[in-house]
PDB file of C-alpha atoms in Angstrom:
ATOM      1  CA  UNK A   1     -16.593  -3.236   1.652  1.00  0.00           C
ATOM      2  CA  UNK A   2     -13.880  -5.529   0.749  1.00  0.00           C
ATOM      3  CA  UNK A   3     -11.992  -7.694   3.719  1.00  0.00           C
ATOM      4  CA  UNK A   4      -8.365  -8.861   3.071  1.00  0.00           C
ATOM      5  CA  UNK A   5      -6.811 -11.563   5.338  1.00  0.00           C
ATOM      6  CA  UNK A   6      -3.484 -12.362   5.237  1.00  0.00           C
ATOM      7  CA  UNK A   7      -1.271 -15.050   6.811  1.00  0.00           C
ATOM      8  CA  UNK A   8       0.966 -15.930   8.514  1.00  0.00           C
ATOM      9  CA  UNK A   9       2.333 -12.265  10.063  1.00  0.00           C
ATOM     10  CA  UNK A  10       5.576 -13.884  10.283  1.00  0.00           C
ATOM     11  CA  UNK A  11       7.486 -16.369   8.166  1.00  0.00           C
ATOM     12  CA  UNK A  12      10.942 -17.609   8.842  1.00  0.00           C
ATOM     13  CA  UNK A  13      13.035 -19.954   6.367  1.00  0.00           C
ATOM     14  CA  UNK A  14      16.317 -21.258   5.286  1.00  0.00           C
ATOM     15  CA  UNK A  15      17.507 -19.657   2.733  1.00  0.00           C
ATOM     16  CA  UNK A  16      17.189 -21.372  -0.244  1.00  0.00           C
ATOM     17  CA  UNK A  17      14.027 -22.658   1.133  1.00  0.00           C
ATOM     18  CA  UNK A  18      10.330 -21.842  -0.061  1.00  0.00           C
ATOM     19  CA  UNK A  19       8.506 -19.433   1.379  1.00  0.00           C
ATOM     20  CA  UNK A  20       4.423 -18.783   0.784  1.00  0.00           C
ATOM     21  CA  UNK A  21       2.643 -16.491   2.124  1.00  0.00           C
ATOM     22  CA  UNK A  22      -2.075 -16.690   1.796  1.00  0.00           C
ATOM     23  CA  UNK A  23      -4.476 -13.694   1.426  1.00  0.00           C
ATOM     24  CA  UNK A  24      -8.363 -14.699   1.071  1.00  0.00           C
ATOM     25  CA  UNK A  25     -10.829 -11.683   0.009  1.00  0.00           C
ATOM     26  CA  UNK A  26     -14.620 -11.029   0.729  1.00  0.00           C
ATOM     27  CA  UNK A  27     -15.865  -9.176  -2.329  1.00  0.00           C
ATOM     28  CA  UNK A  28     -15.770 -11.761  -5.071  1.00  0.00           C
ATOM     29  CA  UNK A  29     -16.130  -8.450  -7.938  1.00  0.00           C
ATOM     30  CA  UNK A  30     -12.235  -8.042  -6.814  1.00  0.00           C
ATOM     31  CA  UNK A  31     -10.243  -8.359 -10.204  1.00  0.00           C
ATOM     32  CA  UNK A  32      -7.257  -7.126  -9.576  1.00  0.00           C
ATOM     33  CA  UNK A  33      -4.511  -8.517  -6.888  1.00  0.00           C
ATOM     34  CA  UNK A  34      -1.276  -7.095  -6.316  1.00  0.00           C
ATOM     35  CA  UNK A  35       1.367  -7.985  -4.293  1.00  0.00           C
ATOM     36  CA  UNK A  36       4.425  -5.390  -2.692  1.00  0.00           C
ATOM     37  CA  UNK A  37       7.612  -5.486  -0.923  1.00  0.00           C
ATOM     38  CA  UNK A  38       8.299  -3.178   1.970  1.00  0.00           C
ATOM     39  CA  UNK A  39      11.666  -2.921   2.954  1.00  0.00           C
ATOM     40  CA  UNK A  40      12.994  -0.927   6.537  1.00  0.00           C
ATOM     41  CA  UNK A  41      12.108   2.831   5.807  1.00  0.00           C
ATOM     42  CA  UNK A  42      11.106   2.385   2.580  1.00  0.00           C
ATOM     43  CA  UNK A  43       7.665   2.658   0.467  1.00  0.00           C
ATOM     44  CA  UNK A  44       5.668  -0.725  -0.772  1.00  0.00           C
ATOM     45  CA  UNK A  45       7.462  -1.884  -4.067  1.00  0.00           C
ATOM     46  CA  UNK A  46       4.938  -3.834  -6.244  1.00  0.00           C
ATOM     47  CA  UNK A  47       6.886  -7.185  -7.140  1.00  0.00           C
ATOM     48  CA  UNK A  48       3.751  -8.838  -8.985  1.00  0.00           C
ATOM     49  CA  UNK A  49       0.152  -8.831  -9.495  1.00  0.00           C
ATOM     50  CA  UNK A  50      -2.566 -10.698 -11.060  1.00  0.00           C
ATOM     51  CA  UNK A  51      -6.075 -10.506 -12.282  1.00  0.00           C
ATOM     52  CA  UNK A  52      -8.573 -12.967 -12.295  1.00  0.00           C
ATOM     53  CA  UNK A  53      -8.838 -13.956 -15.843  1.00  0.00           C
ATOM     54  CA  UNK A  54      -5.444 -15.725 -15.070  1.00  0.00           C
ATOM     55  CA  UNK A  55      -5.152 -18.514 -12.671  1.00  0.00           C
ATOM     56  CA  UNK A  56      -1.275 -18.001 -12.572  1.00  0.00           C
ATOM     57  CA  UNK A  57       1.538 -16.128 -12.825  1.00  0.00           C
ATOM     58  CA  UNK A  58       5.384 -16.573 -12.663  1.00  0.00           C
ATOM     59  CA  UNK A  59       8.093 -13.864 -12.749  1.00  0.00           C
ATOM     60  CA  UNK A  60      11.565 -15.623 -11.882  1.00  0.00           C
ATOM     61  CA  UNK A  61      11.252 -17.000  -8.552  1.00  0.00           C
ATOM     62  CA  UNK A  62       8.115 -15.523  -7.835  1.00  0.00           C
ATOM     63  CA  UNK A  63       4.860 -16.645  -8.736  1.00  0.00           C
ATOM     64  CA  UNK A  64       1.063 -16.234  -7.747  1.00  0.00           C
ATOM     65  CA  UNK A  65      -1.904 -18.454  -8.009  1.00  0.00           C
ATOM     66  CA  UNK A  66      -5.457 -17.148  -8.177  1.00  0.00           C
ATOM     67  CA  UNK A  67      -8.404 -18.966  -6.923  1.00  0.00           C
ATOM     68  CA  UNK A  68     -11.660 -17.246  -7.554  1.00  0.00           C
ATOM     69  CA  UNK A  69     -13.581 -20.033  -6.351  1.00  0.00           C
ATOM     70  CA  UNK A  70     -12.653 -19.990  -3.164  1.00  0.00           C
ATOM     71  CA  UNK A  71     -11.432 -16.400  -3.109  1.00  0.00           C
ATOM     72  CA  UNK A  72      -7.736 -16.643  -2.076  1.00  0.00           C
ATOM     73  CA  UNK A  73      -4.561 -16.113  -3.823  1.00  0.00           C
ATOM     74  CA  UNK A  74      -0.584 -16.889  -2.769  1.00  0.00           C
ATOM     75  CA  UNK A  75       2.565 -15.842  -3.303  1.00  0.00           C
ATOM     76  CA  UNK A  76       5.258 -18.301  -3.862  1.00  0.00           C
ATOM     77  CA  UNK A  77       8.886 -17.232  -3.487  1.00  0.00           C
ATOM     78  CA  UNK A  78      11.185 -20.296  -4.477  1.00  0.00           C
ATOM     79  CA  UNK A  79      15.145 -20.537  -3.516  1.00  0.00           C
ATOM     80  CA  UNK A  80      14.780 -17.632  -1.188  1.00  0.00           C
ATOM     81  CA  UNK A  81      17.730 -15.205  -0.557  1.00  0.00           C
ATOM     82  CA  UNK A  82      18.760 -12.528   2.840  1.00  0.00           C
ATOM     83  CA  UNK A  83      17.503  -9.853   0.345  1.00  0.00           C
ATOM     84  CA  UNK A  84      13.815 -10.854   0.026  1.00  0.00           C
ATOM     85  CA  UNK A  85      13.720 -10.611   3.824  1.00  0.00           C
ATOM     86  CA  UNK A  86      11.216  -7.662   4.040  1.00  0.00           C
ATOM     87  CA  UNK A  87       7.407  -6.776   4.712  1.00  0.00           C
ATOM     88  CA  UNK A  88       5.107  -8.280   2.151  1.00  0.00           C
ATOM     89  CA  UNK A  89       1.485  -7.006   1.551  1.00  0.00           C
ATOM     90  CA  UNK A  90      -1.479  -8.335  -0.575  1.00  0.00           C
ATOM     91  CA  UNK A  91      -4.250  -6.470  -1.997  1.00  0.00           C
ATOM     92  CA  UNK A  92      -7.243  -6.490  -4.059  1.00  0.00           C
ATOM     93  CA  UNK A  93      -9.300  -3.961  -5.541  1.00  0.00           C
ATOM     94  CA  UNK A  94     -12.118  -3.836  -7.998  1.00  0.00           C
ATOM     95  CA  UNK A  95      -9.308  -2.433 -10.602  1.00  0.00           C
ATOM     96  CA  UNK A  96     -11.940  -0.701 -13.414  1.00  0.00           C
ATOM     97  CA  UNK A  97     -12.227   3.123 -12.677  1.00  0.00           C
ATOM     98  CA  UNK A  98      -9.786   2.998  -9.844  1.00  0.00           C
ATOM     99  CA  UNK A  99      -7.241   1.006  -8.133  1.00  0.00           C
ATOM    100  CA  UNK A 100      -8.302   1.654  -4.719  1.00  0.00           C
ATOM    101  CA  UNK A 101      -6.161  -1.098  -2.413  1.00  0.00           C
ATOM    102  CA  UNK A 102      -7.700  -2.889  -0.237  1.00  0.00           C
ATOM    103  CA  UNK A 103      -4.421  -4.085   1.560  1.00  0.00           C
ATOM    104  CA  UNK A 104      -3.762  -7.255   4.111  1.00  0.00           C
ATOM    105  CA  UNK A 105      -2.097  -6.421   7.239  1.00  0.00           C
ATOM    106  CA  UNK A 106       1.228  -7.733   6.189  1.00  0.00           C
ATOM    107  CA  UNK A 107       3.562 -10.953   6.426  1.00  0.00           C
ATOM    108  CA  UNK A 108       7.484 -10.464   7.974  1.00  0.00           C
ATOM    109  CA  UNK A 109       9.832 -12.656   6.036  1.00  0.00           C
ATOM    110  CA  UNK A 110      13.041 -13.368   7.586  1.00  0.00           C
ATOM    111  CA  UNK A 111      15.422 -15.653   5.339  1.00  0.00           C
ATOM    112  CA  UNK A 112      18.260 -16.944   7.641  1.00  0.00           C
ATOM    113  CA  UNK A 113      21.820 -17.183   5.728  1.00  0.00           C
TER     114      UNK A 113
ATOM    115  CA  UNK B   1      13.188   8.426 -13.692  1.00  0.00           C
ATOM    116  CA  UNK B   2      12.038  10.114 -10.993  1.00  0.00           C
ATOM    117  CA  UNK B   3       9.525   8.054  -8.399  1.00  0.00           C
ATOM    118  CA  UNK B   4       7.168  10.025  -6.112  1.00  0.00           C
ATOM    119  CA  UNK B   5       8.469  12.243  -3.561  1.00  0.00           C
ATOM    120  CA  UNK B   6       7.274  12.673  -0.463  1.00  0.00           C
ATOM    121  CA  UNK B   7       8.250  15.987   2.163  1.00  0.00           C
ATOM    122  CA  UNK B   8       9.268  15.873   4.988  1.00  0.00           C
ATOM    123  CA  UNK B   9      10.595  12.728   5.593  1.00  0.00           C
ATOM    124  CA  UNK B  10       9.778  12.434   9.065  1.00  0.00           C
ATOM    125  CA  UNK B  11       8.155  15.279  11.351  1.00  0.00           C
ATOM    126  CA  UNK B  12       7.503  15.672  14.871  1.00  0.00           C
ATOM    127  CA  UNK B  13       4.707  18.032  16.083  1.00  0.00           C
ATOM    128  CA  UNK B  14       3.089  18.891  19.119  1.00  0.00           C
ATOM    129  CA  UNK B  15      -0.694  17.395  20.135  1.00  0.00           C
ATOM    130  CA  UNK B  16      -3.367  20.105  18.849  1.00  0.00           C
ATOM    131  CA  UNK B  17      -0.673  21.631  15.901  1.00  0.00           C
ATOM    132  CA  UNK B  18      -1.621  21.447  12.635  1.00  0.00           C
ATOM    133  CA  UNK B  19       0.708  19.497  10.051  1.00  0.00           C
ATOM    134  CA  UNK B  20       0.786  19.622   5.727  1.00  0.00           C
ATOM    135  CA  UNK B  21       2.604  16.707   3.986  1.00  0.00           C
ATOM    136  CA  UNK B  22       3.525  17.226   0.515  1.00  0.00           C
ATOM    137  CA  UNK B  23       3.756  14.624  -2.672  1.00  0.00           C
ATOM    138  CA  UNK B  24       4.632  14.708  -5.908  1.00  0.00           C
ATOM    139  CA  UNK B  25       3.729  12.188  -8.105  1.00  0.00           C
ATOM    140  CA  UNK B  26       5.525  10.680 -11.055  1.00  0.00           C
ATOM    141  CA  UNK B  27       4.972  13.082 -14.016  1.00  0.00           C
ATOM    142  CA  UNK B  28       2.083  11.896 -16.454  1.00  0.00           C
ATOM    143  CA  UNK B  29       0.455   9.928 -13.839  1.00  0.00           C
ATOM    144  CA  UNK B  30      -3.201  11.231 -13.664  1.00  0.00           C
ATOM    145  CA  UNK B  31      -4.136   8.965  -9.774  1.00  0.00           C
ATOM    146  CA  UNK B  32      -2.922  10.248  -6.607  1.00  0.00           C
ATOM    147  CA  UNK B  33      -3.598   8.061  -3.552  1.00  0.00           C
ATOM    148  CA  UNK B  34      -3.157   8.868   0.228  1.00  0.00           C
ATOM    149  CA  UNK B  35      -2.701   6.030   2.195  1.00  0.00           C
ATOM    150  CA  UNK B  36      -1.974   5.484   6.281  1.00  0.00           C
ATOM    151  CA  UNK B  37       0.768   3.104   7.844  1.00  0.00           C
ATOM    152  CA  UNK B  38       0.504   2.621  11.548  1.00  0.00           C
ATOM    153  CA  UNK B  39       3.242   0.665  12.761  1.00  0.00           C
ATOM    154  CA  UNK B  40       3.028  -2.931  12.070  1.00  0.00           C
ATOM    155  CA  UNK B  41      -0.217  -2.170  10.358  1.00  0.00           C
ATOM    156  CA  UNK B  42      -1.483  -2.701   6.503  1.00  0.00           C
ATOM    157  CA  UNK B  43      -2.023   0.310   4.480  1.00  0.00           C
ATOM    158  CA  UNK B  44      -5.322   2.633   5.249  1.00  0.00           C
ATOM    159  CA  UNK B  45      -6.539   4.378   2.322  1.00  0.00           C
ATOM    160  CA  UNK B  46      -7.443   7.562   2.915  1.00  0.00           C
ATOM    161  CA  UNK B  47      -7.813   9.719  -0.269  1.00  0.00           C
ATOM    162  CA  UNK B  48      -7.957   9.378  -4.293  1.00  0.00           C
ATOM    163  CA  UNK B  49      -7.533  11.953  -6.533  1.00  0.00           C
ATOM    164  CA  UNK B  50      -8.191  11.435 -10.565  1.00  0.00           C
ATOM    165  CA  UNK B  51      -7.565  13.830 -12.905  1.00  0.00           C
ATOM    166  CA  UNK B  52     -10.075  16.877 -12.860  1.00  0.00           C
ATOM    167  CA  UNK B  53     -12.752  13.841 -11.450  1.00  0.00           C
ATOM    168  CA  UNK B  54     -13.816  14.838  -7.612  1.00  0.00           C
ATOM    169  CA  UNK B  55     -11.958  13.151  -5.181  1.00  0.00           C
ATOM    170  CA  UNK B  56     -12.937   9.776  -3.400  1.00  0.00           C
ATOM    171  CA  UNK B  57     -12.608  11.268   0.349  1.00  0.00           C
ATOM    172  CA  UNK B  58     -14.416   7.839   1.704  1.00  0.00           C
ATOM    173  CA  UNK B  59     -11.143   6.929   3.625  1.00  0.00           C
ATOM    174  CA  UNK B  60     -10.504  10.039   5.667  1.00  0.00           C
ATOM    175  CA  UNK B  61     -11.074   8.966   9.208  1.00  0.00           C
ATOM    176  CA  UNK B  62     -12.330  12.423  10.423  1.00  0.00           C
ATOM    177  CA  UNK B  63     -13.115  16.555   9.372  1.00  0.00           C
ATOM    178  CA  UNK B  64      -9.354  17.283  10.663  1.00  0.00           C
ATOM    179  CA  UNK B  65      -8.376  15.301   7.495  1.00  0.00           C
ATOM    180  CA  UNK B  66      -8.240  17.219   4.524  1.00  0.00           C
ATOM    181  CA  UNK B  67      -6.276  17.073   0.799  1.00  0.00           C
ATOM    182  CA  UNK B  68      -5.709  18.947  -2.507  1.00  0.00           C
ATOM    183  CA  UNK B  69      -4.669  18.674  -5.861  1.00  0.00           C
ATOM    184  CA  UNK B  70      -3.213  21.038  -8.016  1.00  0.00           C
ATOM    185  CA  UNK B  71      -4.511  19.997 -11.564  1.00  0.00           C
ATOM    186  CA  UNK B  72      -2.226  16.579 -12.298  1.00  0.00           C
ATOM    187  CA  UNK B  73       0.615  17.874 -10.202  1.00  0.00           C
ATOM    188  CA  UNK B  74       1.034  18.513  -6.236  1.00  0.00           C
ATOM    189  CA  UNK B  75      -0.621  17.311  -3.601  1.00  0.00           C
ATOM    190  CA  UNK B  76      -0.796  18.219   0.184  1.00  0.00           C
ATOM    191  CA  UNK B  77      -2.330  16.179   3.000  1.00  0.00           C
ATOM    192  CA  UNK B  78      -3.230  18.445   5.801  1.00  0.00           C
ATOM    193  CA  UNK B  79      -3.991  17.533   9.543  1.00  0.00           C
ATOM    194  CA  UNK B  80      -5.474  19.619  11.803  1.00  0.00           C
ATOM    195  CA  UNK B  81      -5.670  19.614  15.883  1.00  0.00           C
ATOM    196  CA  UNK B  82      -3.126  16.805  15.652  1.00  0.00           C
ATOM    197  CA  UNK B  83      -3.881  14.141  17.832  1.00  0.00           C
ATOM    198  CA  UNK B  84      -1.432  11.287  19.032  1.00  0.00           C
ATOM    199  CA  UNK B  85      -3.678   9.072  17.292  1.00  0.00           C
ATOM    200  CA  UNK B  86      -2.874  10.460  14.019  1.00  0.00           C
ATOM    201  CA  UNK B  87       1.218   9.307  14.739  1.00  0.00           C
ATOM    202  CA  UNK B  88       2.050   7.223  11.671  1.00  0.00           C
ATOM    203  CA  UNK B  89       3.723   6.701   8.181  1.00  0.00           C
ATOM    204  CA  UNK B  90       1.590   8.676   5.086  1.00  0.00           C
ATOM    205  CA  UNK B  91       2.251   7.105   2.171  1.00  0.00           C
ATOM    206  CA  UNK B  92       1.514   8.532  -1.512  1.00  0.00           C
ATOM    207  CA  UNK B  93       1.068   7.088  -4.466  1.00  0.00           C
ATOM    208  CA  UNK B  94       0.328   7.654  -8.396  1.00  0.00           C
ATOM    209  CA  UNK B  95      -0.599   5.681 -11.522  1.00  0.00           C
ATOM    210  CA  UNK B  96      -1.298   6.241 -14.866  1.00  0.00           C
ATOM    211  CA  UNK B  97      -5.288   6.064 -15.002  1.00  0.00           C
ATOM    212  CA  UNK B  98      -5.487   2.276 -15.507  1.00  0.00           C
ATOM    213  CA  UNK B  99      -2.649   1.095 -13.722  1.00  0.00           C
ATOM    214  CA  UNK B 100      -0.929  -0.172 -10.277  1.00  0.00           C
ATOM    215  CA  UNK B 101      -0.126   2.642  -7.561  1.00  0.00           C
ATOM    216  CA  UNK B 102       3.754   3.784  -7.165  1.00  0.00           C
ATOM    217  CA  UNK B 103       4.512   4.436  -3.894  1.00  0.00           C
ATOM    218  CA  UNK B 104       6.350   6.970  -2.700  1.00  0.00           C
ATOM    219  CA  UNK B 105       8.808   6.511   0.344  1.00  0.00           C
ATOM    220  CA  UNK B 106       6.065   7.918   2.920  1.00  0.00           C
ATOM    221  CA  UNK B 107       6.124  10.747   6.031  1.00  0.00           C
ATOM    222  CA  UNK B 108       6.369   9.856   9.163  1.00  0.00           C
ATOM    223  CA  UNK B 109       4.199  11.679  11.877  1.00  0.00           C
ATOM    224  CA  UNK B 110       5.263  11.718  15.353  1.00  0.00           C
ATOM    225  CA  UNK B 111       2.150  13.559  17.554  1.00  0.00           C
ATOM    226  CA  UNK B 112       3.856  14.101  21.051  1.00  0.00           C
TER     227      UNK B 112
END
């Protein structure tokens, strides 16, 4: 079955700073890569996803990048704020039929005022 | 409008009890997913319901797992012979057919 890896579990920045945060996949029929935003007591948000007829996408100042090739994707969050500090998660599924997650095991971001 | 709702919010139970968690999906959304947080842990599926389809059970970890559907509506997650393995966050979520799971705010299990 598919294998999501995700790093780092921890990210710290300045805010205003950069943050990215990797996932890398094993099943290269994965199509469909999502991306969610946990927050302290609350459910997984999805903030943006992707599919891999599309090498990029931006919303704002968040974007991903696909690589099939090498079967990894990124987020990129760009003049960070205190309120993106929260639990991120990647995920990938095979998308057509159902969108049964395969999620990575998560990345803290802390932005420091 | 309204997301999906999960109940209770948090329950504690003893070891051996059994334990039903409730969801109710957005309305019009045909998926239902279960999914399992353990703490500081990626989501677990565990369950997919679509439409009148049979369920995709492949992700319950055991025969004490169990979950229905009523029609496009309701669903309950039952645990039976709780163990304190089973102490977590349950998350649902719904889509429309072809589309990204909503997530609902989850239930968190405490098995003393």
């Amino acid at each position: 079955g598919e294998n999501v890896e995700q790093h780092p579990s921890t990210l710290s920045v300045q805010e205003g700073d950069s943050a990215v945060i990797k996932c890398t996949y094993s099943d290269s029929a994965s199509n469909y890569f999502p991306w969610y935003k946990q927050e302290l007591g609350k459910g997984p948000q999805l903030i943006i996803d992707i599919r891999s007829n599309v090498g990029e996408k931006k919303d704002q100042r968040i974007a991903v990048t696909l690589n099939k090739t090498a079967k990894h994707f990124s987020l990129h969050i760009t003049e960070t704020q205190p309120e993106d500090s929260a639990v991120y998660f990647c995920a990938a599924s095979k998308g057509a039929g159902s969108y049964q997650l395969t999620f990575g095991k998560g990345t803290k971001l802390s932005v420091i005022p | 409008g309204a997301g999906v709702s999960q109940s209770p919010s948090n329950k504690v139970t003893e070891k051996g009890k059994d334990v039903e968690l409730r969801c109710d999906p957005i309305s019009g959304h045909t998926a239902l997913y279960w999914y399992r947080q353990r703490l500081g842990q990626g989501l677990e599926f565990l369950i997919y319901f679509q439409g009148n389809s049979a369920p995709d059970k492949s992700g319950l970890p055991s025969d004490r797992f169990s979950a229905e559907r009523t029609g496009e509506s309701v669903s309950t997650l039952t645990i039976q012979r709780t163990q304190q393995e089973d102490s977590a966050v349950y998350l649902c979520a719904s889509s429309l057919a072809r589309g990204p799971p909503a997530f609902g705010a989850g239930s968190r299990l405490t098995v003393l």
